[in-house]
Amino acid sequence: QSALTQPASVSGSPGQSITISCTGTSSDVGSYNLVSWYQQHPGKAPKLMIYEVSKRPSGVSNRFSGSKSGNTASLTISGLQAEDEADYYCCSYAGSSTHVVFGGGTKLTVL
Amino acid sequence: EVQLVESGGGLVQPGRSLRLSCAASGFTFDDYAMHWVRQAPGKGLEWVSGISWNSGSIGYADSVKGRFTISRDNAKNSLYLQMNSLRAEDTALYYCAKDMGSGVIRWDAFDIWGQGTMVTVSS
């Protein structure tokens, strides 16, 4: 069982928007604005999409956005495209003892 | 080109040891903390261990604490993971990942990943 809880799957049609939730606790997501999101296509290495809850690394499309409320972080993808179909993982700093926790991953299907 | 290349994976019997390596290029290696993240077949990502630029700060997941040791050689632009007392549940693709923070270990964001090296623990 992963430390952060994500839905196993989400789906949407091209052009639509989807949101993936990531629920943690007051020891991780709720305590730090240090949540990141990763995209992973089959057989490929993960790619950083969002860091510090809502910041985008250079080169990442502005269709990807992040937010947080309480113990839950969210990734929103707007204007869905076929290439967005992938697995998405959230990650959070969890303090000086546990350090890092990942979510179990969400499979995004573009219909 | 910024690149991380892992090596050292393979098939190993339970209880034995294995040492993974990660060769970095295209960035100033000794400016950044580094991490190992693993992914069991068909499963999600699991953070394994992280080390600051000067090896002064090191952390491990509870699942590997006491069995795995992370280290780095800045002169060789290399990161290592010594894995002892291997178990079947350690079977995974092991990724080397660069911490996004310069000078301090952030723990929270990994902006460069290698392609991984597969470790299979089986008799």
GROMACS .gro file of C-alpha atoms in nm:
model
  234
    1GLN     CA    1   0.000   0.000   0.000
    2SER     CA    2   0.142   0.337  -0.109
    3ALA     CA    3   0.180   0.625   0.131
    4LEU     CA    4  -0.013   0.865  -0.094
    5THR     CA    5  -0.351   0.765  -0.237
    6GLN     CA    6  -0.432   0.818  -0.603
    7PRO     CA    7  -0.721   0.687  -0.812
    8ALA     CA    8  -0.616   0.384  -1.011
    9SER     CA    9  -0.746   0.525  -1.335
   10VAL     CA   10  -0.902   0.830  -1.495
   11SER     CA   11  -1.014   0.894  -1.848
   12GLY     CA   12  -1.116   1.180  -2.071
   13SER     CA   13  -1.178   1.270  -2.432
   14PRO     CA   14  -0.945   1.483  -2.640
   15GLY     CA   15  -0.985   1.848  -2.557
   16GLN     CA   16  -1.139   1.784  -2.219
   17SER     CA   17  -0.983   1.848  -1.878
   18ILE     CA   18  -0.914   1.589  -1.611
   19THR     CA   19  -0.795   1.610  -1.254
   20ILE     CA   20  -0.596   1.348  -1.063
   21SER     CA   21  -0.606   1.364  -0.687
   22CYS     CA   22  -0.331   1.266  -0.445
   23THR     CA   23  -0.429   1.229  -0.082
   24GLY     CA   24  -0.172   1.216   0.194
   25THR     CA   25  -0.165   1.313   0.557
   26SER     CA   26  -0.066   1.602   0.780
   27SER     CA   27   0.282   1.446   0.790
   28ASP     CA   28   0.349   1.484   0.420
   29VAL     CA   29   0.124   1.664   0.171
   30GLY     CA   30  -0.047   1.866   0.442
   31SER     CA   31   0.274   1.993   0.598
   32TYR     CA   32   0.491   2.085   0.303
   33ASN     CA   33   0.447   2.262  -0.028
   34LEU     CA   34   0.685   2.006  -0.174
   35VAL     CA   35   0.460   1.796  -0.395
   36SER     CA   36   0.574   1.687  -0.738
   37TRP     CA   37   0.409   1.501  -1.024
   38TYR     CA   38   0.564   1.262  -1.275
   39GLN     CA   39   0.445   1.133  -1.611
   40GLN     CA   40   0.556   0.787  -1.721
   41HIS     CA   41   0.489   0.637  -2.062
   42PRO     CA   42   0.516   0.257  -2.097
   43GLY     CA   43   0.876   0.140  -2.096
   44LYS     CA   44   1.008   0.489  -2.032
   45ALA     CA   45   1.160   0.669  -1.736
   46PRO     CA   46   0.941   0.908  -1.535
   47LYS     CA   47   0.938   1.275  -1.634
   48LEU     CA   48   0.896   1.562  -1.388
   49MET     CA   49   0.584   1.762  -1.475
   50ILE     CA   50   0.514   1.969  -1.163
   51TYR     CA   51   0.721   2.056  -0.855
   52GLU     CA   52   0.653   2.259  -0.541
   53VAL     CA   53   0.280   2.190  -0.587
   54SER     CA   54   0.225   2.411  -0.890
   55LYS     CA   55   0.551   2.501  -1.066
   56ARG     CA   56   0.630   2.370  -1.412
   57PRO     CA   57   0.984   2.283  -1.521
   58SER     CA   58   1.105   2.443  -1.840
   59GLY     CA   59   0.960   2.268  -2.143
   60VAL     CA   60   0.648   2.129  -1.976
   61SER     CA   61   0.325   2.237  -2.140
   62ASN     CA   62   0.110   2.492  -1.956
   63ARG     CA   63  -0.178   2.249  -2.004
   64PHE     CA   64  -0.045   2.084  -1.689
   65SER     CA   65  -0.117   2.254  -1.358
   66GLY     CA   66  -0.101   2.160  -0.993
   67SER     CA   67  -0.269   2.266  -0.673
   68LYS     CA   68  -0.311   2.163  -0.313
   69SER     CA   69  -0.576   2.190  -0.046
   70GLY     CA   70  -0.511   2.049   0.297
   71ASN     CA   71  -0.380   1.694   0.268
   72THR     CA   72  -0.479   1.656  -0.097
   73ALA     CA   73  -0.281   1.765  -0.400
   74SER     CA   74  -0.418   1.765  -0.752
   75LEU     CA   75  -0.287   1.754  -1.106
   76THR     CA   76  -0.506   1.901  -1.378
   77ILE     CA   77  -0.448   1.842  -1.747
   78SER     CA   78  -0.646   2.067  -1.976
   79GLY     CA   79  -0.701   2.027  -2.350
   80LEU     CA   80  -0.631   1.653  -2.332
   81GLN     CA   81  -0.420   1.513  -2.612
   82ALA     CA   82  -0.353   1.154  -2.714
   83GLU     CA   83   0.010   1.190  -2.606
   84ASP     CA   84  -0.101   1.261  -2.249
   85GLU     CA   85  -0.205   0.897  -2.211
   86ALA     CA   86   0.038   0.766  -1.950
   87ASP     CA   87   0.077   0.681  -1.583
   88TYR     CA   88   0.099   0.972  -1.340
   89TYR     CA   89   0.258   0.964  -0.996
   90CYS     CA   90   0.249   1.218  -0.717
   91CYS     CA   91   0.533   1.253  -0.471
   92SER     CA   92   0.577   1.446  -0.148
   93TYR     CA   93   0.846   1.530   0.100
   94ALA     CA   94   0.750   1.360   0.426
   95GLY     CA   95   0.987   1.497   0.686
   96SER     CA   96   1.338   1.417   0.798
   97SER     CA   97   1.265   1.057   0.895
   98THR     CA   98   1.056   0.922   0.606
   99HIS     CA   99   1.191   1.170   0.351
  100VAL     CA  100   0.999   1.084   0.034
  101VAL     CA  101   0.666   0.916  -0.040
  102PHE     CA  102   0.507   0.836  -0.375
  103GLY     CA  103   0.149   0.773  -0.470
  104GLY     CA  104   0.045   0.444  -0.621
  105GLY     CA  105   0.001   0.594  -0.965
  106THR     CA  106  -0.294   0.678  -1.189
  107LYS     CA  107  -0.341   0.547  -1.541
  108LEU     CA  108  -0.478   0.816  -1.769
  109THR     CA  109  -0.666   0.695  -2.073
  110VAL     CA  110  -0.748   0.938  -2.352
  111LEU     CA  111  -1.065   0.804  -2.513
  112GLU     CA  112   2.340   1.642  -2.306
  113VAL     CA  113   2.238   1.574  -1.948
  114GLN     CA  114   2.246   1.201  -1.894
  115LEU     CA  115   2.233   0.936  -1.624
  116VAL     CA  116   2.331   0.579  -1.710
  117GLU     CA  117   2.274   0.299  -1.462
  118SER     CA  118   2.455  -0.034  -1.461
  119GLY     CA  119   2.519  -0.334  -1.240
  120GLY     CA  120   2.179  -0.498  -1.238
  121GLY     CA  121   2.122  -0.867  -1.296
  122LEU     CA  122   1.993  -1.192  -1.152
  123VAL     CA  123   2.102  -1.263  -0.796
  124GLN     CA  124   2.005  -1.521  -0.537
  125PRO     CA  125   1.824  -1.421  -0.217
  126GLY     CA  126   2.065  -1.319   0.056
  127ARG     CA  127   2.338  -1.220  -0.187
  128SER     CA  128   2.473  -0.874  -0.272
  129LEU     CA  129   2.481  -0.647  -0.574
  130ARG     CA  130   2.628  -0.304  -0.642
  131LEU     CA  131   2.457  -0.061  -0.877
  132SER     CA  132   2.634   0.230  -1.043
  133CYS     CA  133   2.508   0.547  -1.209
  134ALA     CA  134   2.731   0.751  -1.437
  135ALA     CA  135   2.636   1.117  -1.472
  136SER     CA  136   2.726   1.355  -1.751
  137GLY     CA  137   2.619   1.691  -1.890
  138PHE     CA  138   2.586   1.871  -1.556
  139THR     CA  139   2.799   1.961  -1.256
  140PHE     CA  140   2.751   1.639  -1.063
  141ASP     CA  141   2.891   1.760  -0.733
  142ASP     CA  142   2.641   2.048  -0.720
  143TYR     CA  143   2.342   1.818  -0.680
  144ALA     CA  144   2.198   1.557  -0.451
  145MET     CA  145   2.111   1.224  -0.609
  146HIS     CA  146   1.858   0.950  -0.547
  147TRP     CA  147   1.769   0.590  -0.624
  148VAL     CA  148   1.406   0.514  -0.705
  149ARG     CA  149   1.281   0.166  -0.791
  150GLN     CA  150   0.980   0.020  -0.969
  151ALA     CA  151   0.878  -0.341  -0.927
  152PRO     CA  152   0.738  -0.505  -1.243
  153GLY     CA  153   0.391  -0.367  -1.312
  154LYS     CA  154   0.398  -0.159  -0.993
  155GLY     CA  155   0.446   0.204  -0.891
  156LEU     CA  156   0.748   0.410  -0.801
  157GLU     CA  157   0.920   0.368  -0.465
  158TRP     CA  158   1.191   0.601  -0.337
  159VAL     CA  159   1.486   0.399  -0.209
  160SER     CA  160   1.759   0.637  -0.098
  161GLY     CA  161   1.905   0.984  -0.140
  162ILE     CA  162   2.241   1.149  -0.081
  163SER     CA  163   2.341   1.516  -0.067
  164TRP     CA  164   2.614   1.663  -0.285
  165ASN     CA  165   2.883   1.614  -0.021
  166SER     CA  166   2.744   1.290   0.127
  167GLY     CA  167   2.668   1.480   0.446
  168SER     CA  168   2.298   1.400   0.435
  169ILE     CA  169   2.175   1.051   0.353
  170GLY     CA  170   1.834   0.891   0.379
  171TYR     CA  171   1.681   0.549   0.322
  172ALA     CA  172   1.335   0.403   0.287
  173ASP     CA  173   1.242   0.181   0.581
  174SER     CA  174   1.219  -0.115   0.343
  175VAL     CA  175   1.595  -0.103   0.271
  176LYS     CA  176   1.738   0.058   0.582
  177GLY     CA  177   2.025  -0.148   0.723
  178ARG     CA  178   2.064  -0.350   0.402
  179PHE     CA  179   2.138  -0.088   0.134
  180THR     CA  180   2.411   0.177   0.133
  181ILE     CA  181   2.418   0.477  -0.098
  182SER     CA  182   2.744   0.651  -0.183
  183ARG     CA  183   2.893   0.879  -0.446
  184ASP     CA  184   3.231   0.964  -0.595
  185ASN     CA  185   3.222   1.322  -0.720
  186ALA     CA  186   3.563   1.284  -0.885
  187LYS     CA  187   3.415   1.009  -1.103
  188ASN     CA  188   3.070   1.170  -1.146
  189SER     CA  189   2.922   0.849  -1.014
  190LEU     CA  190   2.650   0.735  -0.775
  191TYR     CA  191   2.637   0.390  -0.620
  192LEU     CA  192   2.395   0.163  -0.436
  193GLN     CA  193   2.537  -0.130  -0.242
  194MET     CA  194   2.258  -0.381  -0.187
  195ASN     CA  195   2.312  -0.656   0.068
  196SER     CA  196   2.087  -0.932   0.200
  197LEU     CA  197   1.871  -0.908  -0.109
  198ARG     CA  198   1.512  -1.032  -0.095
  199ALA     CA  199   1.262  -1.130  -0.360
  200GLU     CA  200   1.070  -0.809  -0.291
  201ASP     CA  201   1.376  -0.607  -0.397
  202THR     CA  202   1.315  -0.723  -0.755
  203ALA     CA  203   1.265  -0.403  -0.953
  204LEU     CA  204   1.395  -0.162  -1.212
  205TYR     CA  205   1.628   0.073  -1.026
  206TYR     CA  206   1.643   0.432  -1.148
  207CYS     CA  207   1.909   0.688  -1.069
  208ALA     CA  208   1.757   1.036  -1.042
  209LYS     CA  209   1.897   1.384  -1.002
  210ASP     CA  210   1.763   1.605  -0.724
  211MET     CA  211   1.641   1.939  -0.851
  212GLY     CA  212   1.807   2.140  -0.577
  213SER     CA  213   2.151   2.289  -0.622
  214GLY     CA  214   2.366   2.287  -0.311
  215VAL     CA  215   2.100   2.147  -0.082
  216ILE     CA  216   1.910   1.819  -0.098
  217ARG     CA  217   1.544   1.889  -0.163
  218TRP     CA  218   1.410   1.534  -0.143
  219ASP     CA  219   1.096   1.637  -0.330
  220ALA     CA  220   1.170   1.680  -0.699
  221PHE     CA  221   1.372   1.465  -0.938
  222ASP     CA  222   1.429   1.638  -1.270
  223ILE     CA  223   1.659   1.397  -1.454
  224TRP     CA  224   1.619   1.018  -1.462
  225GLY     CA  225   1.822   0.739  -1.611
  226GLN     CA  226   1.669   0.450  -1.802
  227GLY     CA  227   1.713   0.212  -1.511
  228THR     CA  228   1.889  -0.116  -1.441
  229MET     CA  229   1.691  -0.430  -1.364
  230VAL     CA  230   1.756  -0.629  -1.049
  231THR     CA  231   1.598  -0.972  -1.017
  232VAL     CA  232   1.627  -1.159  -0.689
  233SER     CA  233   1.544  -1.523  -0.734
  234SER     CA  234   1.683  -1.866  -0.660
   0.00000   0.00000   0.00000
